[in-house]
Coordinates of C-alpha atoms and ligand atoms in Angstrom, one line a residue:
X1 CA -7.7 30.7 -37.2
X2 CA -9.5 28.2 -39.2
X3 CA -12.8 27.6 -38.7
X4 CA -15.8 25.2 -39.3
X5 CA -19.1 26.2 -41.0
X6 CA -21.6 24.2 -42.3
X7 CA -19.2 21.3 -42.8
X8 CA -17.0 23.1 -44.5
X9 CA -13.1 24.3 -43.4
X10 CA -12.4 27.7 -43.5
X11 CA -9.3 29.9 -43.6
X12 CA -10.3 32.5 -41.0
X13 CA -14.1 33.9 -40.2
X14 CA -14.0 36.7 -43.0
X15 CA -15.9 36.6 -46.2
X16 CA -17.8 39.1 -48.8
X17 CA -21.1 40.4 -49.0
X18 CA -22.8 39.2 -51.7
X19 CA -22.4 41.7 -54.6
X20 CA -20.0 44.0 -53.0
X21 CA -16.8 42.0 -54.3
X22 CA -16.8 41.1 -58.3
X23 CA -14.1 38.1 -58.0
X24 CA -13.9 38.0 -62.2
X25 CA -13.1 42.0 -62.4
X26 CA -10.3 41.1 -59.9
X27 CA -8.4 38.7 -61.9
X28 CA -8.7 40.6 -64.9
X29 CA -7.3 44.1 -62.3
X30 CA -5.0 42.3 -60.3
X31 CA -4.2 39.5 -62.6
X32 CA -4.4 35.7 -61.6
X33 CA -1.9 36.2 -58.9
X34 CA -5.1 36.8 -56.5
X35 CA -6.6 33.5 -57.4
X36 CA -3.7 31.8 -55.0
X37 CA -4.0 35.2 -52.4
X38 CA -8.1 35.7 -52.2
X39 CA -9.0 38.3 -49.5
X40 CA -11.7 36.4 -48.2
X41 CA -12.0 32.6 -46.6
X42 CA -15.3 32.0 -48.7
X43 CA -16.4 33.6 -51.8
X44 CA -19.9 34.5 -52.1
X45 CA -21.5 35.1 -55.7
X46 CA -23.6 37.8 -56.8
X47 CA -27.5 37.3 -56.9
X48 CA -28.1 35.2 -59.3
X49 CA -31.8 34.9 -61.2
X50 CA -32.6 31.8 -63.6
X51 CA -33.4 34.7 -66.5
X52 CA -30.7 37.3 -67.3
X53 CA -32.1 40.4 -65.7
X54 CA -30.2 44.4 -67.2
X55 CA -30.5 45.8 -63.9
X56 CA -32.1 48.9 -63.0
X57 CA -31.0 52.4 -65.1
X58 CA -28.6 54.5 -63.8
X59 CA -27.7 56.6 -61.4
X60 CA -27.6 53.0 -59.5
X61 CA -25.1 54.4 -56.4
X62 CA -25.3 57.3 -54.1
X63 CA -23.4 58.2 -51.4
X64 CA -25.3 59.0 -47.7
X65 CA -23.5 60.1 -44.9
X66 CA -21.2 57.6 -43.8
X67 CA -22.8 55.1 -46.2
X68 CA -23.8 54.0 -49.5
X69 CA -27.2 53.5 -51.1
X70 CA -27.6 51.0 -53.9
X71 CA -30.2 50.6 -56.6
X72 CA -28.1 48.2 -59.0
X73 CA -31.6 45.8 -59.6
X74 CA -30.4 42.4 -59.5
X75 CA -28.6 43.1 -63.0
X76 CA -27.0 39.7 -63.8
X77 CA -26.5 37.0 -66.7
X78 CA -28.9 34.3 -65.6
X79 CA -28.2 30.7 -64.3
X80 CA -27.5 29.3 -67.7
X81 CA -24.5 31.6 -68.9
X82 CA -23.6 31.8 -64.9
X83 CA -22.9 28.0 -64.5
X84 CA -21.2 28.2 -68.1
X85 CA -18.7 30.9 -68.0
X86 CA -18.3 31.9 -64.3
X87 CA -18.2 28.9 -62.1
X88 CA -15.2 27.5 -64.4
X89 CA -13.5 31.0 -63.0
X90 CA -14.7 31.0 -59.6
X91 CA -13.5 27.7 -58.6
X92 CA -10.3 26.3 -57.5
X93 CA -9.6 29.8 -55.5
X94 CA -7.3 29.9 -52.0
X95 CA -6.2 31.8 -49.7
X96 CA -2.8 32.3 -47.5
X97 CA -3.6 34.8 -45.0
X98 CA -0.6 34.0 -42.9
X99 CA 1.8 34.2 -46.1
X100 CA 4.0 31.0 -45.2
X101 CA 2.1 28.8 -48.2
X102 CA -0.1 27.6 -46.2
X103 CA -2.9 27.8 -48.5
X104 CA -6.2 27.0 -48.2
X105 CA -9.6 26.4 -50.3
X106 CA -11.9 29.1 -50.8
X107 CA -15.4 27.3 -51.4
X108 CA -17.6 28.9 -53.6
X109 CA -21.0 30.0 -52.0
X110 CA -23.6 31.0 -54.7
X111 CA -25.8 33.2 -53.9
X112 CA -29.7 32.7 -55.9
X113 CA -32.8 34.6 -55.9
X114 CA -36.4 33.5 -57.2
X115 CA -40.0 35.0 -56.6
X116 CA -41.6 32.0 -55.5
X117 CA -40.5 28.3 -54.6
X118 CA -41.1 27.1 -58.0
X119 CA -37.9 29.4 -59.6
X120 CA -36.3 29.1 -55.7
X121 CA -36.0 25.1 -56.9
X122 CA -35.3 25.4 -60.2
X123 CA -32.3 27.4 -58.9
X124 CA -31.0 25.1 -56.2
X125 CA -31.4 21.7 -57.9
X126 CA -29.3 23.3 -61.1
X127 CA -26.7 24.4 -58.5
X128 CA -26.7 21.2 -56.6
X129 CA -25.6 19.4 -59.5
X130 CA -22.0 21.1 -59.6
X131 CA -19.6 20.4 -57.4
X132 CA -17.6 23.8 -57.9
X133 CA -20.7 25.0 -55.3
X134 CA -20.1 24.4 -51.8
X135 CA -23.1 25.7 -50.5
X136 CA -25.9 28.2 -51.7
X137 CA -27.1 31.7 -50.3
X138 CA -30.7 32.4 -51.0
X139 CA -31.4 35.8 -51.0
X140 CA -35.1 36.4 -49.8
X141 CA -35.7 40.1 -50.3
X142 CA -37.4 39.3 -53.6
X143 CA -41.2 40.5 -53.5
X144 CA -43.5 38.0 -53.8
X145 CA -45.8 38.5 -57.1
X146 CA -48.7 37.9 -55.7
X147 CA -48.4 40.7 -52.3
X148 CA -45.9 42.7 -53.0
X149 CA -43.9 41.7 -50.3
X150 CA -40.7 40.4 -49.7
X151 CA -40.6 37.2 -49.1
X152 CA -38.5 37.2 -46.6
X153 CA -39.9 40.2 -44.6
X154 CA -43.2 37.6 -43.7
X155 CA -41.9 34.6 -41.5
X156 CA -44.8 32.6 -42.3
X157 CA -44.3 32.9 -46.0
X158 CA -40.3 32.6 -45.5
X159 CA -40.7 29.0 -43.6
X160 CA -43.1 27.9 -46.3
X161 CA -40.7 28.6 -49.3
X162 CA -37.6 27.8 -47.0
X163 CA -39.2 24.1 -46.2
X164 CA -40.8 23.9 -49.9
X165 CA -37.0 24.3 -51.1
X166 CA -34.9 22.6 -49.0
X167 CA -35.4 19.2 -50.6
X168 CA -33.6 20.4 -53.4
X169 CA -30.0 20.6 -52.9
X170 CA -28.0 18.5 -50.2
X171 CA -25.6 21.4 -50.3
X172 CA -25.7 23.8 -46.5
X173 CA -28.3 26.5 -47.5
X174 CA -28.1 29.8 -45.9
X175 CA -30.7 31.9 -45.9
X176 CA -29.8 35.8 -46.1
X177 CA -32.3 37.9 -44.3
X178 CA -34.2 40.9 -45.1
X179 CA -33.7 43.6 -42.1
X180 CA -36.5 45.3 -43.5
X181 CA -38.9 43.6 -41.5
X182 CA -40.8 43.8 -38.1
X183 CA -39.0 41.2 -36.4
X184 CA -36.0 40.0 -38.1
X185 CA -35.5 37.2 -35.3
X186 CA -38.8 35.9 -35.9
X187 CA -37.7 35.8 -39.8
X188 CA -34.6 33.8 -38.5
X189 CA -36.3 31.6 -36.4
X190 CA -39.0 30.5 -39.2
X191 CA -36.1 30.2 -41.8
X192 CA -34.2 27.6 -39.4
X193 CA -38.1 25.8 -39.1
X194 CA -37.9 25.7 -42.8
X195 CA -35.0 23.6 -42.8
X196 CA -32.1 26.6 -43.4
X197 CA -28.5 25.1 -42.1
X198 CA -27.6 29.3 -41.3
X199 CA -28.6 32.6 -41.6
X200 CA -26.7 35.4 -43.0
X201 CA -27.7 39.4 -42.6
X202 CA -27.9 42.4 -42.5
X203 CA -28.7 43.0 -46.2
X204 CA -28.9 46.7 -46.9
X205 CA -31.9 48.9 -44.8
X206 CA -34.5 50.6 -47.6
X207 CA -33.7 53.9 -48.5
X208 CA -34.3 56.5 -50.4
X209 CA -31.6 59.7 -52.0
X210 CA -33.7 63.0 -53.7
X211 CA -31.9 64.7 -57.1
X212 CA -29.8 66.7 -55.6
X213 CA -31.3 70.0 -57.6
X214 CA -32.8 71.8 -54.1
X215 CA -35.0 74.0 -56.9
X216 CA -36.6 71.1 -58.1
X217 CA -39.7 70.8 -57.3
X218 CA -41.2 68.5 -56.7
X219 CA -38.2 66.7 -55.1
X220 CA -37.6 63.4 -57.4
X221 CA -35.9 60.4 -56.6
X222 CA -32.2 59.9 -58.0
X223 CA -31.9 56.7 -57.7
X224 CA -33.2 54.9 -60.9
X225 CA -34.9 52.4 -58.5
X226 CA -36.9 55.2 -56.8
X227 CA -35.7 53.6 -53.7
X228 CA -32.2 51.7 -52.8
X229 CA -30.4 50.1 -49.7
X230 CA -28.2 51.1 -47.6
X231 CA -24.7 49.9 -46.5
X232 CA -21.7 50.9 -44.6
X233 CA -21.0 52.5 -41.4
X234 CA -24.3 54.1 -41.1
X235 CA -25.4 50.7 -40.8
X236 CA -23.9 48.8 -38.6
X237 CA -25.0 49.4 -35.1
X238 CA -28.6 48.3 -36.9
X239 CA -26.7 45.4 -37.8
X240 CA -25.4 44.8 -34.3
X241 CA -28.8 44.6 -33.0
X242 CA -30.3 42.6 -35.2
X243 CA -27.5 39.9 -35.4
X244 CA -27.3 39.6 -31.6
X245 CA -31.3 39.6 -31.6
X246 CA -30.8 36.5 -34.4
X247 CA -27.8 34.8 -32.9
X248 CA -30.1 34.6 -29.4
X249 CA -32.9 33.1 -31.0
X250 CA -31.6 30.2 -33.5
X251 CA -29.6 27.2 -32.5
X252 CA -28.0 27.4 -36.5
X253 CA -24.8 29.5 -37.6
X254 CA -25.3 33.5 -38.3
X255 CA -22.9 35.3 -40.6
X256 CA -23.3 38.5 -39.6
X257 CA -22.6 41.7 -41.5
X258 CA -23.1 45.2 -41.7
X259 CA -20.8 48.5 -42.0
X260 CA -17.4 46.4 -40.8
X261 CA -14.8 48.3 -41.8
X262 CA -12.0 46.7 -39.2
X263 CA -11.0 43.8 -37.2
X264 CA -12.9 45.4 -34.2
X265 CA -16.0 45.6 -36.1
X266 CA -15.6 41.9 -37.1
X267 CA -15.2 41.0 -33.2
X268 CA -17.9 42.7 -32.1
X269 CA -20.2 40.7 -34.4
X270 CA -18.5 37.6 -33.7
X271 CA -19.2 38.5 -29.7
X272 CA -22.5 39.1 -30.4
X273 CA -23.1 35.4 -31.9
X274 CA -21.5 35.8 -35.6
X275 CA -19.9 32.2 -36.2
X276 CA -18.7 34.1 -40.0
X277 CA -18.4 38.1 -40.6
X278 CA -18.7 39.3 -43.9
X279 CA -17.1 42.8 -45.0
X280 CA -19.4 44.7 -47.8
X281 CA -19.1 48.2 -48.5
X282 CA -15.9 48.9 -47.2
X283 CA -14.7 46.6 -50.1
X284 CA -15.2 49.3 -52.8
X285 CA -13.0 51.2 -50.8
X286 CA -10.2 48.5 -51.0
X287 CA -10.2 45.6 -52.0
X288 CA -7.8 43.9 -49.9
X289 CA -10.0 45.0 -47.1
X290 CA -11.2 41.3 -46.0
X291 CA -7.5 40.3 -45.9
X292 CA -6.5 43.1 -43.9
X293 CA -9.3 42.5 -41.3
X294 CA -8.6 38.7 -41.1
X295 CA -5.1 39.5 -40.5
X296 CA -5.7 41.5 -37.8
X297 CA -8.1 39.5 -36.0
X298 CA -5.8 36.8 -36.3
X299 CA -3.2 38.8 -34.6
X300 CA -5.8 40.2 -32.3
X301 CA -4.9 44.1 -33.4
X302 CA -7.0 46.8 -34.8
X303 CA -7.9 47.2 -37.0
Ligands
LIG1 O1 -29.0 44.1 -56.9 C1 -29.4 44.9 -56.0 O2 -29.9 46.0 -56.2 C2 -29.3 44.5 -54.5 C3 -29.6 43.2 -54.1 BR1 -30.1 41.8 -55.2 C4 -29.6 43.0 -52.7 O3 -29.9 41.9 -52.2 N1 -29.2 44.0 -51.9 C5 -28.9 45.2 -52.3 O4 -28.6 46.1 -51.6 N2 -28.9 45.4 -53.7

């Protein structure tokens, strides 16, 4: 089942979602044993910002119908204390997924987010200089200071930072795409202009919960970041679309993701174009879900 992406050898096609799988919390829940038995092929890093950022204030989650909206806010230590304390953790990970020790490297993909090229660099060139890092994510949902919108929802703006960046790390750079956009495929195709080696998306759809006090009036938003994003199953026939509409138009690799929750969810994206299929939400719901997934692909079952 292994696989090639970006140079790089992979155990099977399933890995995480950025920020829906906290690798560090693991170890300390399931104890080190996991480090040898990692439910994913590749393990993808929170966002990480070159300033530590709090996050937004609580209530931060909120379950939808058949989904989850998000409003955590980026919260995370910065670059300096990231490289320091966590890379030292998150490296030398592996994976069996057939259980006969045959184990196999998980590379470390860390995801980065800046609000202009400037920070974007900063990021990749401290990142290129450790060898822990396999290759770097750059999260483009990020609004720009300057219009207030995100980056990445504006393919002329995304090609510009994209091919401003790319000089700085020799590591594969994927580029993880905004759905919230007119025309994600256009987004796709300006990031692969720019110089990105893959794509990865859906990231969560924009969305909003109300206090759920019907007397109050007027209706506030619960979230503490007035509005969130949305994961899960109520997702993921958005996230069909808009992978097959991405995997048609680029000649690069697509990781595509959105609401799997079983090995036939995983197939469908990997039908569609996916090369790699990431599993989000339905991680909070357990854990072990990537290797279960992985497993079944492998042995062609659902789920
Ligand atoms: O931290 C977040 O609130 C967050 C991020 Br950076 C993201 O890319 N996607 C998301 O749903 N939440």
């Amino acid at each position: 089942m292994s696989i090639r992406f970006c140079g790089l050898e992979l155990a099977h096609p399933i890995i995480n979602g950025s920020g829906t799988f906290d690798a560090i919390a693991a170890f300390r829940v399931f104890g080190e044993g996991l480090r040898g038995a990692f439910p994913f092929a590749a393990y993808v890093s929170k966002t990480i910002t070159l300033e530590p950022r709090a996050g937004n204030p609580p209530p931060r989650l909120w379950e939808a119908p058949a989904g989850l909206i998000n409003s955590i806010g980026l919260p995370n230590k910065g670059l300096g204390d990231y490289l320091l304390e966590d890379l030292p953790l998150l490296a030398d990970m592996s994976t069996d997924p057939s259980g006969a020790g045959d184990s196999q490297a998980v590379p470390l993909i860390t995801n980065v987010m800046g609000s202009n090229a400037e920070e974007i660099s900063r990021l990749l060139e401290a990142c290129d200089e450790r060898p822990e890092i396999s290759a770097i994510e750059l999260n483009v949902s990020c609004p720009n200071v300057h219009t207030g919108l995100d980056i990445g929802a504006d393919p002329r703006q995304l090609e510009q930072v994209v091919r401003a960046v790319r000089g700085r790390t020799g590591k594969p750079l994927i580029v993880k795409l905004t759905p919230n956009t007119a025309d994600v495929a256009l987004c796709a195709r300006a990031a692969q202009e720019g110089g990105a080696d893959a794509v990865s998306l859906i990231n969560t759809l924009r969305a909003m919960a109300l206090a759920p006090n019907p007397l109050s009036r007027p209706p506030r938003p619960w979230l503490g970041g007035v509005t969130g994003g949305l994961s899960g199953p109520a997702v993921r026939a958005v996230a069909l679309a808009q992978v097959a509409a991405v995997a048609a138009r680029v000649a690069i690799p697509v990781i595509g993701m959105g609401g799997v929750q079983s090995a036939a969810h995983a197939r469908e994206l990997i039908d569609v174009g996916a090369t790699l299929v990431a599993v989000g939400t339905a991680s909070f719901l357990d854990p072990a879900a990537g290797a279960r997934i992985a497993a079944a692909l492998h042995a062609g079952t659902a789920p």
